[in-house]
XYZ file of C-alpha atoms in Angstrom:
711
model
C 82.346 162.119 123.947
C 82.542 159.542 121.085
C 79.605 157.292 120.343
C 79.487 153.728 121.748
C 81.328 151.538 119.215
C 81.838 147.731 119.382
C 85.486 146.879 118.727
C 85.726 143.097 119.236
C 83.728 140.339 120.867
C 85.432 137.536 122.806
C 83.524 134.213 122.898
C 85.539 133.148 125.991
C 86.255 129.733 124.448
C 88.399 128.261 127.241
C 86.160 129.347 130.156
C 82.893 128.452 128.407
C 84.081 125.020 127.243
C 85.402 124.163 130.709
C 82.047 125.105 132.241
C 80.120 123.180 129.573
C 82.369 120.106 129.954
C 83.314 120.211 126.280
C 86.994 120.955 126.861
C 89.087 118.465 124.934
C 86.582 118.190 122.059
C 88.340 119.445 118.939
C 86.337 121.735 116.678
C 86.816 124.754 114.456
C 84.092 126.427 116.584
C 83.215 127.130 120.205
C 81.517 123.985 121.622
C 78.587 124.395 124.050
C 75.837 122.283 125.625
C 72.184 123.271 125.463
C 70.237 124.375 128.554
C 73.284 126.123 130.022
C 74.505 129.728 130.184
C 77.666 130.969 128.463
C 79.391 134.336 128.612
C 80.685 136.631 125.882
C 82.662 139.832 126.368
C 81.996 142.878 124.156
C 85.003 145.228 123.951
C 84.054 148.748 122.873
C 85.399 152.260 122.304
C 83.808 155.608 123.082
C 81.325 156.363 125.789
C 79.866 153.668 128.050
C 76.922 151.629 126.779
C 73.598 153.364 127.414
C 70.514 151.142 126.980
C 68.407 154.272 126.391
C 70.529 155.244 123.369
C 71.337 151.904 121.748
C 69.960 148.394 121.633
C 72.092 145.249 121.544
C 70.424 142.299 119.791
C 72.009 138.868 119.343
C 70.882 136.953 116.279
C 71.278 133.175 116.564
C 71.101 131.381 113.200
C 70.770 127.666 112.378
C 70.240 127.144 108.629
C 66.941 128.860 107.718
C 65.976 129.243 111.402
C 66.913 132.477 113.182
C 66.143 133.763 116.682
C 66.544 137.398 117.755
C 67.561 137.810 121.384
C 67.639 141.400 122.731
C 70.073 142.007 125.588
C 68.161 142.856 128.751
C 69.610 144.464 131.858
C 67.435 142.508 134.227
C 66.440 138.904 133.865
C 67.380 135.334 134.484
C 68.753 132.723 132.095
C 65.853 130.533 130.907
C 65.657 126.798 130.191
C 62.780 127.267 127.750
C 63.968 130.082 125.474
C 67.081 131.921 124.324
C 68.000 134.809 126.646
C 70.774 137.421 126.837
C 71.349 139.252 130.120
C 73.792 142.126 130.641
C 76.079 141.497 133.581
C 77.193 144.600 135.460
C 80.132 146.175 133.626
C 82.928 147.351 135.871
C 84.228 150.691 134.562
C 87.966 150.654 133.998
C 89.167 154.213 133.417
C 92.547 153.210 131.958
C 92.085 149.775 130.331
C 89.828 148.719 127.450
C 86.114 149.020 128.071
C 84.148 145.774 128.169
C 80.600 144.512 128.663
C 79.892 140.988 129.813
C 76.720 139.320 128.476
C 75.357 135.929 129.619
C 73.521 134.051 126.883
C 71.626 130.839 127.483
C 69.972 128.309 125.211
C 66.807 126.330 125.930
C 67.258 122.684 127.008
C 65.181 121.731 123.943
C 67.329 123.621 121.410
C 68.264 121.747 118.235
C 71.815 120.461 118.086
C 73.902 121.772 115.220
C 76.412 124.412 114.126
C 75.017 127.902 114.801
C 76.151 131.328 113.604
C 76.188 134.141 116.176
C 75.688 137.787 115.147
C 75.400 141.003 117.158
C 73.359 143.957 115.943
C 73.828 147.420 117.472
C 70.833 149.703 116.822
C 71.416 153.386 117.550
C 69.215 156.360 116.666
C 71.007 157.043 113.399
C 72.724 153.761 112.538
C 72.437 149.983 112.576
C 75.637 147.919 112.609
C 75.837 144.099 112.425
C 78.894 142.176 113.651
C 79.554 138.551 112.723
C 80.899 136.927 115.898
C 81.601 133.400 114.648
C 80.107 129.952 115.004
C 79.339 127.649 117.899
C 78.422 123.951 117.965
C 75.537 123.129 120.319
C 75.346 119.631 121.827
C 72.923 117.736 124.085
C 73.480 118.190 127.824
C 73.249 115.114 130.077
C 74.206 117.389 133.035
C 71.028 119.479 132.624
C 67.881 118.130 134.333
C 65.603 119.691 131.732
C 67.423 117.988 128.828
C 65.799 114.769 127.568
C 69.189 113.004 127.783
C 69.764 113.958 131.459
C 71.620 111.219 133.369
C 71.649 111.464 137.169
C 74.991 109.883 138.089
C 78.303 111.698 137.505
C 80.126 108.344 137.288
C 77.786 107.199 134.499
C 78.085 110.542 132.664
C 81.872 110.154 132.824
C 81.680 106.621 131.405
C 78.961 107.052 128.778
C 79.697 110.584 127.497
C 83.225 111.649 128.412
C 85.179 108.386 128.242
C 86.813 107.501 124.917
C 87.966 104.041 126.034
C 85.927 101.056 124.886
C 85.903 97.309 125.457
C 83.897 95.248 122.971
C 82.864 91.658 123.745
C 82.917 88.947 121.077
C 83.135 85.160 120.832
C 80.623 82.798 122.398
C 78.955 82.753 125.842
C 81.325 80.110 127.196
C 84.434 81.644 125.624
C 84.204 85.444 125.628
C 86.979 87.628 124.235
C 87.278 91.340 124.902
C 88.655 93.733 122.304
C 89.872 97.270 122.995
C 88.327 100.124 121.002
C 89.240 103.805 121.003
C 86.122 105.931 120.463
C 88.364 108.920 119.594
C 85.754 111.651 120.113
C 88.539 114.029 121.273
C 90.725 113.452 118.214
C 91.330 116.418 115.907
C 88.377 117.213 113.657
C 86.166 114.310 114.823
C 83.373 116.435 116.324
C 83.141 118.486 113.110
C 82.846 115.241 111.096
C 80.052 114.025 113.421
C 78.150 117.281 112.760
C 78.778 116.822 109.024
C 77.193 113.365 109.269
C 73.889 115.017 110.244
C 74.190 117.373 107.261
C 74.877 114.629 104.709
C 71.806 112.652 105.889
C 68.881 112.149 103.465
C 66.587 113.897 105.981
C 68.657 117.119 105.886
C 69.049 116.954 102.095
C 65.295 116.497 101.598
C 64.074 119.233 103.970
C 66.703 121.209 105.825
C 64.289 123.254 107.940
C 62.287 120.249 109.101
C 65.438 118.258 109.880
C 66.947 121.097 111.935
C 63.744 121.496 113.981
C 63.599 117.731 114.612
C 67.184 117.764 115.859
C 65.976 118.893 119.271
C 64.827 115.301 119.857
C 67.393 112.551 120.634
C 64.909 109.887 119.410
C 65.053 111.500 115.956
C 68.836 111.991 116.119
C 69.367 108.329 117.049
C 67.273 107.200 114.103
C 69.205 109.407 111.663
C 72.621 108.285 112.979
C 71.583 104.598 112.978
C 70.944 104.876 109.206
C 73.994 107.076 108.475
C 76.605 104.773 110.048
C 75.879 102.160 107.344
C 76.011 103.089 103.651
C 73.125 100.949 102.397
C 70.725 103.721 101.426
C 72.612 106.989 101.839
C 76.114 108.470 101.832
C 76.745 106.627 105.084
C 80.054 105.929 106.771
C 80.688 102.166 106.488
C 80.117 99.444 103.942
C 79.393 96.028 105.476
C 81.242 92.940 104.264
C 80.812 89.415 105.654
C 82.253 87.547 102.654
C 85.753 86.896 104.015
C 87.218 88.698 100.973
C 88.262 92.183 102.074
C 90.325 93.151 99.014
C 89.975 96.832 98.177
C 89.425 97.700 101.837
C 90.326 96.947 105.444
C 89.497 93.666 107.207
C 86.917 94.686 109.872
C 89.024 92.969 112.564
C 91.931 95.338 111.891
C 90.174 98.542 112.960
C 90.914 99.558 116.547
C 89.308 102.995 116.757
C 86.718 105.277 115.170
C 88.900 108.239 114.091
C 90.537 106.482 111.109
C 87.121 105.443 109.790
C 85.419 108.839 110.231
C 88.396 110.748 108.776
C 88.596 108.430 105.762
C 84.864 108.943 105.147
C 85.162 112.748 105.325
C 88.350 112.838 103.203
C 86.730 110.911 100.322
C 83.712 113.235 99.924
C 81.579 110.860 102.034
C 82.265 107.653 100.127
C 81.658 104.563 102.285
C 84.684 103.205 104.128
C 85.421 99.535 103.417
C 84.675 97.460 105.549
C 82.595 97.081 108.691
C 80.918 94.283 110.651
C 78.545 94.629 113.594
C 81.052 95.667 116.283
C 82.593 98.297 113.964
C 79.187 99.798 113.075
C 78.226 99.910 116.779
C 81.541 101.380 117.975
C 81.433 104.173 115.364
C 77.828 104.960 116.316
C 78.869 105.112 119.982
C 81.560 107.674 119.067
C 79.074 109.882 117.199
C 76.417 109.740 119.936
C 78.896 110.481 122.749
C 80.329 113.373 120.718
C 76.782 114.776 120.320
C 76.318 114.553 124.111
C 73.949 111.554 124.201
C 75.004 108.932 126.822
C 75.745 105.720 124.894
C 77.250 102.284 125.515
C 78.141 99.336 123.283
C 76.217 96.115 124.027
C 76.873 92.510 122.921
C 74.067 89.943 122.673
C 75.508 86.411 122.630
C 73.574 83.912 120.458
C 71.638 86.645 118.684
C 68.696 85.474 116.578
C 68.091 86.901 113.113
C 64.480 85.927 112.554
C 63.825 86.783 108.904
C 60.226 85.578 108.725
C 59.016 87.020 112.051
C 57.736 83.724 113.509
C 59.953 84.008 116.643
C 61.532 80.632 115.832
C 64.940 79.917 114.303
C 65.106 76.661 112.354
C 68.388 74.706 112.313
C 69.117 71.537 110.310
C 71.700 68.789 110.731
C 72.221 65.696 108.641
C 72.561 62.352 110.374
C 76.371 62.682 110.289
C 76.266 65.795 112.512
C 76.945 68.277 109.702
C 74.987 71.517 110.048
C 73.122 72.401 106.851
C 72.336 75.807 105.328
C 68.645 75.304 104.621
C 67.095 78.334 106.326
C 67.385 82.092 105.884
C 67.107 82.402 109.662
C 70.400 82.395 111.537
C 71.864 82.708 114.995
C 74.823 85.045 115.188
C 77.317 83.849 117.830
C 77.294 87.443 118.979
C 75.768 90.640 117.717
C 76.764 94.132 118.807
C 74.531 97.208 119.008
C 74.418 100.356 121.149
C 72.101 101.652 123.835
C 71.551 105.390 124.226
C 69.974 107.069 127.244
C 66.975 109.337 126.605
C 63.384 110.121 127.537
C 60.586 108.577 125.441
C 57.564 110.892 125.794
C 56.216 109.331 122.561
C 55.683 105.987 124.373
C 53.901 107.217 127.488
C 55.207 106.672 131.008
C 57.773 104.066 131.956
C 59.900 103.801 128.815
C 62.597 106.416 129.501
C 66.182 105.243 129.912
C 68.242 102.905 127.733
C 67.144 102.515 124.106
C 68.534 99.974 121.611
C 69.911 101.489 118.394
C 71.496 99.216 115.808
C 73.360 100.634 112.784
C 74.280 97.212 111.305
C 72.224 96.885 108.101
C 70.038 93.833 108.785
C 66.420 94.790 108.131
C 64.589 97.888 106.900
C 62.792 100.173 109.337
C 60.354 102.559 107.598
C 62.170 102.104 104.296
C 65.772 102.487 105.495
C 68.420 100.195 106.948
C 68.326 101.256 110.604
C 66.950 99.954 113.874
C 65.558 101.701 116.952
C 65.398 103.407 119.270
C 63.659 100.443 120.923
C 63.119 100.979 124.662
C 64.848 98.230 126.665
C 61.872 98.326 129.075
C 59.489 97.695 126.142
C 61.588 94.670 125.111
C 61.485 93.385 128.717
C 57.707 93.889 128.875
C 57.124 92.402 125.389
C 55.494 95.654 124.270
C 55.861 94.718 120.624
C 53.612 97.606 119.550
C 56.024 100.240 120.969
C 58.023 102.011 118.287
C 60.664 101.533 116.965
C 61.511 97.945 115.924
C 60.758 96.280 119.285
C 59.602 92.951 117.686
C 62.901 92.565 115.802
C 65.063 93.209 118.903
C 62.749 91.090 121.086
C 63.305 88.146 118.710
C 67.094 88.749 118.763
C 67.143 88.036 122.503
C 64.182 85.628 122.915
C 63.540 83.487 119.812
C 63.144 79.707 120.181
C 65.547 77.396 118.324
C 64.026 74.381 116.580
C 66.715 71.876 115.577
C 66.033 69.022 113.176
C 68.045 66.016 112.021
C 67.076 65.353 108.397
C 67.774 62.786 105.675
C 66.615 63.101 102.049
C 64.138 65.819 102.967
C 62.649 63.818 105.851
C 62.700 65.006 109.444
C 64.166 62.165 111.499
C 63.910 63.956 114.855
C 63.292 67.425 116.224
C 63.797 69.442 119.419
C 63.136 72.959 120.685
C 65.604 74.996 122.777
C 64.085 78.024 124.524
C 67.255 79.027 126.317
C 70.064 79.388 123.815
C 69.134 82.740 122.207
C 70.114 85.827 124.203
C 72.158 83.620 126.547
C 74.179 86.611 127.779
C 73.820 90.343 127.133
C 76.806 92.375 128.229
C 78.538 95.759 128.200
C 81.670 97.330 129.663
C 81.411 97.963 133.400
C 81.662 101.722 134.188
C 85.089 102.761 135.430
C 86.593 99.327 134.813
C 87.962 97.179 131.971
C 85.642 94.291 132.834
C 82.266 92.973 131.667
C 78.861 93.806 133.147
C 76.006 91.318 132.645
C 72.823 93.230 131.728
C 70.726 90.227 130.575
C 68.155 90.832 133.343
C 67.372 94.288 131.873
C 66.128 92.599 128.672
C 64.631 89.345 129.924
C 62.412 88.262 132.800
C 63.460 85.302 134.969
C 61.102 83.179 132.896
C 62.665 84.350 129.579
C 66.101 84.187 131.027
C 66.193 80.670 132.454
C 69.497 80.411 130.560
C 72.140 77.807 130.727
C 74.369 79.901 133.014
C 75.406 76.809 134.970
C 76.908 75.122 131.948
C 78.509 78.363 130.799
C 80.605 78.584 133.960
C 83.109 76.242 132.317
C 83.296 75.589 128.621
C 80.967 72.609 128.690
C 78.900 71.854 125.608
C 75.151 72.131 125.488
C 73.378 68.874 124.841
C 70.130 68.772 122.900
C 68.332 65.464 122.870
C 65.938 64.382 120.130
C 63.025 62.035 120.021
C 62.653 59.992 116.877
C 59.502 61.070 115.006
C 57.546 59.088 112.371
C 59.573 58.816 109.148
C 56.782 60.294 107.048
C 57.540 63.899 108.132
C 58.772 65.688 105.043
C 60.342 69.078 104.522
C 59.074 70.846 101.442
C 61.703 73.292 100.193
C 59.918 75.831 98.006
C 62.176 78.633 96.826
C 63.460 80.323 99.978
C 60.695 79.287 102.331
C 60.577 75.966 104.078
C 57.309 74.422 105.205
C 56.897 71.471 107.507
C 54.317 68.781 107.789
C 55.572 67.906 111.264
C 55.236 69.722 114.561
C 56.947 68.721 117.790
C 54.628 67.319 120.451
C 55.555 70.081 122.868
C 57.763 73.156 122.978
C 60.341 71.793 125.356
C 63.445 69.691 124.804
C 62.233 66.120 124.489
C 64.416 64.021 126.742
C 65.487 60.744 125.230
C 64.818 57.730 127.410
C 67.550 55.584 125.901
C 70.757 57.563 125.274
C 72.165 60.931 126.316
C 75.204 62.715 124.896
C 77.146 65.863 125.751
C 80.304 67.658 124.559
C 82.966 69.061 126.859
C 85.850 71.286 125.728
C 88.854 70.443 127.904
C 90.351 73.954 127.655
C 89.661 77.205 125.825
C 91.184 76.672 122.350
C 94.006 78.989 121.205
C 95.323 79.378 117.634
C 98.360 77.138 117.104
C 97.265 74.529 119.663
C 95.192 71.347 119.298
C 91.468 71.417 120.166
C 90.807 68.826 122.899
C 87.312 67.705 123.843
C 85.399 64.836 125.424
C 82.202 63.194 124.236
C 80.215 61.764 127.164
C 77.604 59.121 126.300
C 75.177 57.611 128.836
C 73.050 54.508 128.277
C 69.935 54.915 130.460
C 68.593 51.465 129.613
C 69.195 48.190 131.467
C 70.281 46.519 128.217
C 73.565 46.898 126.267
C 73.472 48.922 123.036
C 75.318 49.199 119.741
C 75.697 52.877 118.872
C 77.020 54.788 115.847
C 78.976 57.948 116.653
C 79.360 60.776 114.108
C 81.484 63.811 115.094
C 81.751 66.824 112.797
C 83.665 70.130 112.973
C 82.871 73.015 110.613
C 84.294 76.516 110.183
C 81.802 79.320 110.539
C 81.444 83.075 110.426
C 79.899 84.671 113.522
C 76.783 85.805 111.648
C 75.761 82.799 109.598
C 75.587 79.023 109.305
C 78.778 76.930 109.051
C 80.585 76.222 105.792
C 82.558 73.100 104.894
C 83.502 70.318 107.299
C 87.236 70.414 108.116
C 87.375 67.393 110.452
C 85.141 64.390 111.135
C 85.216 61.038 112.911
C 82.802 58.114 112.600
C 82.830 54.816 114.501
C 80.705 52.216 116.291
C 80.563 51.901 120.081
C 79.309 49.116 122.315
C 77.966 50.413 125.613
C 76.879 48.334 128.613
C 73.619 48.688 130.583
C 73.415 51.942 132.611
C 77.004 52.716 131.530
C 78.578 56.154 130.888
C 81.577 56.323 128.553
C 83.896 59.280 127.927
C 85.733 59.441 124.605
C 88.519 62.014 124.108
C 89.202 63.594 120.705
C 91.896 65.987 119.480
C 91.766 68.153 116.352
C 95.272 69.195 115.330
C 96.205 72.734 114.261
C 96.928 71.597 110.702
C 93.265 70.572 110.334
C 91.868 73.996 111.176
C 94.708 76.243 109.902
C 93.128 79.530 108.946
C 92.699 80.445 105.310
C 91.833 84.140 105.740
C 92.974 86.689 108.258
C 90.835 86.514 111.373
C 91.237 87.622 114.961
C 89.204 84.709 116.291
C 88.160 81.659 114.313
C 84.722 80.111 115.003
C 83.951 76.403 114.979
C 80.651 74.486 115.054
C 81.260 71.091 116.687
C 78.463 68.495 116.705
C 78.041 64.831 117.596
C 75.133 62.580 116.586
C 74.713 59.258 118.423
C 72.472 56.743 116.671
C 71.008 53.706 118.432
C 71.356 51.093 115.681
C 68.422 49.014 116.909
C 65.796 51.676 117.738
C 67.007 54.251 115.168
C 66.787 56.866 117.905
C 69.236 59.737 117.414
C 70.597 62.248 119.924
C 72.670 65.329 119.113
C 74.937 67.626 121.113
C 76.510 70.733 119.610
C 78.801 73.497 120.738
C 79.990 76.614 118.936
C 83.229 78.085 120.200
C 86.025 80.388 119.158
C 89.675 79.561 118.708
C 91.128 82.701 120.176
C 94.309 84.395 118.978
C 97.265 84.701 121.352
C 97.371 88.154 122.972
C 100.032 90.856 123.129
C 101.355 92.134 126.444
C 102.031 95.853 126.983
C 104.179 97.138 129.848
C 104.758 100.772 130.872
C 108.128 101.838 132.250
C 106.908 103.985 135.172
C 103.294 102.916 135.379
C 102.557 104.670 138.686
C 103.913 108.051 137.598
C 102.698 108.795 134.086
C 102.461 112.590 133.919
C 100.974 114.795 131.201
C 103.508 116.214 128.689
C 106.292 113.995 130.103
C 107.974 111.461 127.757
C 107.259 107.808 128.548
C 108.203 104.365 127.220
C 105.925 101.382 126.570
C 107.108 97.880 125.628
C 105.022 95.481 123.533
C 105.884 91.826 124.245
C 104.893 88.811 122.140
C 105.986 85.170 122.057
C 105.512 83.305 118.773
C 103.508 80.147 119.686
C 103.869 78.583 116.222
C 106.421 76.040 115.010
C 107.275 78.292 112.072
C 108.713 81.798 111.745
C 105.953 84.406 111.372
C 106.026 87.911 109.942
C 103.582 90.786 109.994
C 102.943 94.393 110.987
C 102.686 95.736 114.535
C 100.617 98.913 115.081
C 100.485 100.764 118.405
C 97.979 103.585 118.957
C 96.575 105.591 121.844
C 94.266 108.622 121.773
C 95.791 111.376 123.928
C 99.070 109.414 124.155
C 100.484 109.083 120.629
C 100.165 111.830 118.005
C 100.765 109.306 115.208
C 100.438 105.532 115.271
C 103.694 103.611 115.675
C 104.027 100.968 112.935
C 106.774 98.406 112.385
C 107.395 95.235 110.334
C 108.389 92.166 112.362
C 109.704 88.673 111.688
C 109.641 86.366 114.713
C 111.312 82.948 114.898
C 109.457 79.894 116.323
C 108.957 80.256 120.130
C 110.939 83.534 120.070
C 109.880 86.391 122.397
C 110.175 89.911 120.981
C 110.066 93.192 122.903
C 109.410 96.424 121.006
C 109.806 99.828 122.659
C 107.399 102.665 121.804
C 108.035 106.231 122.991
C 105.015 108.402 123.771
C 104.167 111.704 125.440
C 100.688 111.922 127.053
C 98.826 115.095 126.045
C 95.572 114.457 127.944
C 95.116 113.695 131.660
C 92.835 110.987 133.066
C 92.233 107.391 131.983
C 93.869 106.664 128.611
C 94.406 103.443 126.664
C 97.363 102.196 124.660
C 96.434 99.418 122.231
C 98.513 97.175 119.967
C 97.540 95.085 116.919
C 99.763 92.506 115.260
C 98.564 91.313 111.848
C 100.387 88.126 110.774
C 100.457 86.906 107.185
C 101.044 83.201 107.767
C 99.117 81.853 109.582
C 96.741 84.755 108.830
C 95.904 85.942 112.348
C 95.188 89.248 114.103
C 96.353 89.671 117.692
C 95.479 92.400 120.153
C 96.691 93.788 123.441
C 95.857 96.857 125.486
C 96.925 98.701 128.606
C 94.959 101.375 130.457
C 97.059 104.190 131.900
C 96.066 106.830 134.423
C 97.747 110.061 133.272
C 98.247 112.570 136.076
C 97.973 116.320 135.578
C 101.342 118.022 136.057
């Protein structure tokens, strides 16, 4: 009889990927998860396989690292080492002869793209067969994996789901934006693996990098640096200037695939441009693709404490105009990710969610990256726990010291312990709504936030006590030193006058901004007051720019009287100059008691949100895979002028190509645009629409989630 001769080897792609929950991920290779068995079939000619006459040895290669795994007839798959076990082969006298072998990887294997070889050693010959490549990912379904997550619902949301909802705006006026993570889009997984290969760590020492890739803490740190392009061939270039020529306005991106594909197609040149939510959303895509449970988190009123003193200094002049005198800033919102993993490097109690932030803000060990910082360590103020806990702790807990100044003198000062980290939120699993996770970061004592006043859109009032006029600010280069300290670290309540701001409704682009100023005289004597109201444009991540509207007048107020003064700012005053999806405003009022010189200030930052698009599905209850469907995008022009722009509709698993069309819409006209699509993936999918108008320069969004049924 002929000798045993291997003809072909079948890597059983469909069956293995279904079992490993990687079906749907698009790759040029077989895609597997570590710590789990997979089966290959060896088709052969000649006599049956005889373990006494020939040896079968699998060789598993990752860069310079290779493991030899002999096929054994008896044994169990192992979670600690590579194994290959021969399943019983059923002789088939007529059909092709086949052996089935179960291979399994350790739960601590490095993630990466492996090459699989099979060597057949007989008495007189040795033959090696190249079987192909497989991509090995982390396995949150495997208890021995350091990214294991107990709940199937949470694994579905934080690993398998490609639908995102990002939160922006301000705590009293939150907007949600759809984002498509796109990890199932063609070629995206391969690009995510390429990202690890382009990293400075891999380029410097391939062997060391590949060994370290068993650890999600290490992987998170590498990805955090690689999503920004500040010190490597990273994916995105940040731009907060308002001038996005030569690139894409960050507000126009709606998914990760376009960004990752553009990066790969240009030999890893940075894609222009990103801001915090874009950096975070792309990182979430990469981490989910690699099998690490990840969610996008927004911190409202996020402190950027550049000098590490846990205090953010803010300055206003006596007219209520906010001044740019400090390098510290409070971002109206800042977006990062949390990834789920064990932290054996920190001792017990720090497993679970870890903050990772790819937005280039500060260096961490010589590179622009941040984390992983254990959320528990932030909660417990364990500022010695690596990585970057002090920086994240300050982002959610810093104090705000506000000063009214004139000619370099501090006229009055106050401290607000509650504004920073007012609300920390993420998308609720299985729903398109927001989940408040503030209590995971802050104790009750830290968190004593102004939730009550956030229920509406009521302004926050900060009251100042007049301090001796000799307090001077010395501005020396970039640092500012004070010769005055507040008497205590709490808001100093004014005895004489109180003031607050109240927005009458959530402002929308095209409409007037209406608000009340409420002034109370606590004294038993009448007062003459000076009122200064000031509105400034601002970017979400820095201090306001020029004043676009102001009002100044004198008020007489009776003893123990409260007066309410209504103001309106018309659309023509705040008309946008550059294309934005939501415009931010800093509104402040200073009330000065003419006689006592006491000053009180109230301020409120809010967004003017863009109108939204409505999407309707023809047969919403019966959307079936591979069956043509129709969606309609509906928009009413709220402006008094005709507007024109470009409408883009996209949906991963629904539309092969984006639908794009130019539109001109008359004043108050309602348009309805039909979009045909054929779902190619079952389960929860999302259709999203963007309308970018030229004049006024505005970006509008809409989304619809669709449950696609299997046929």
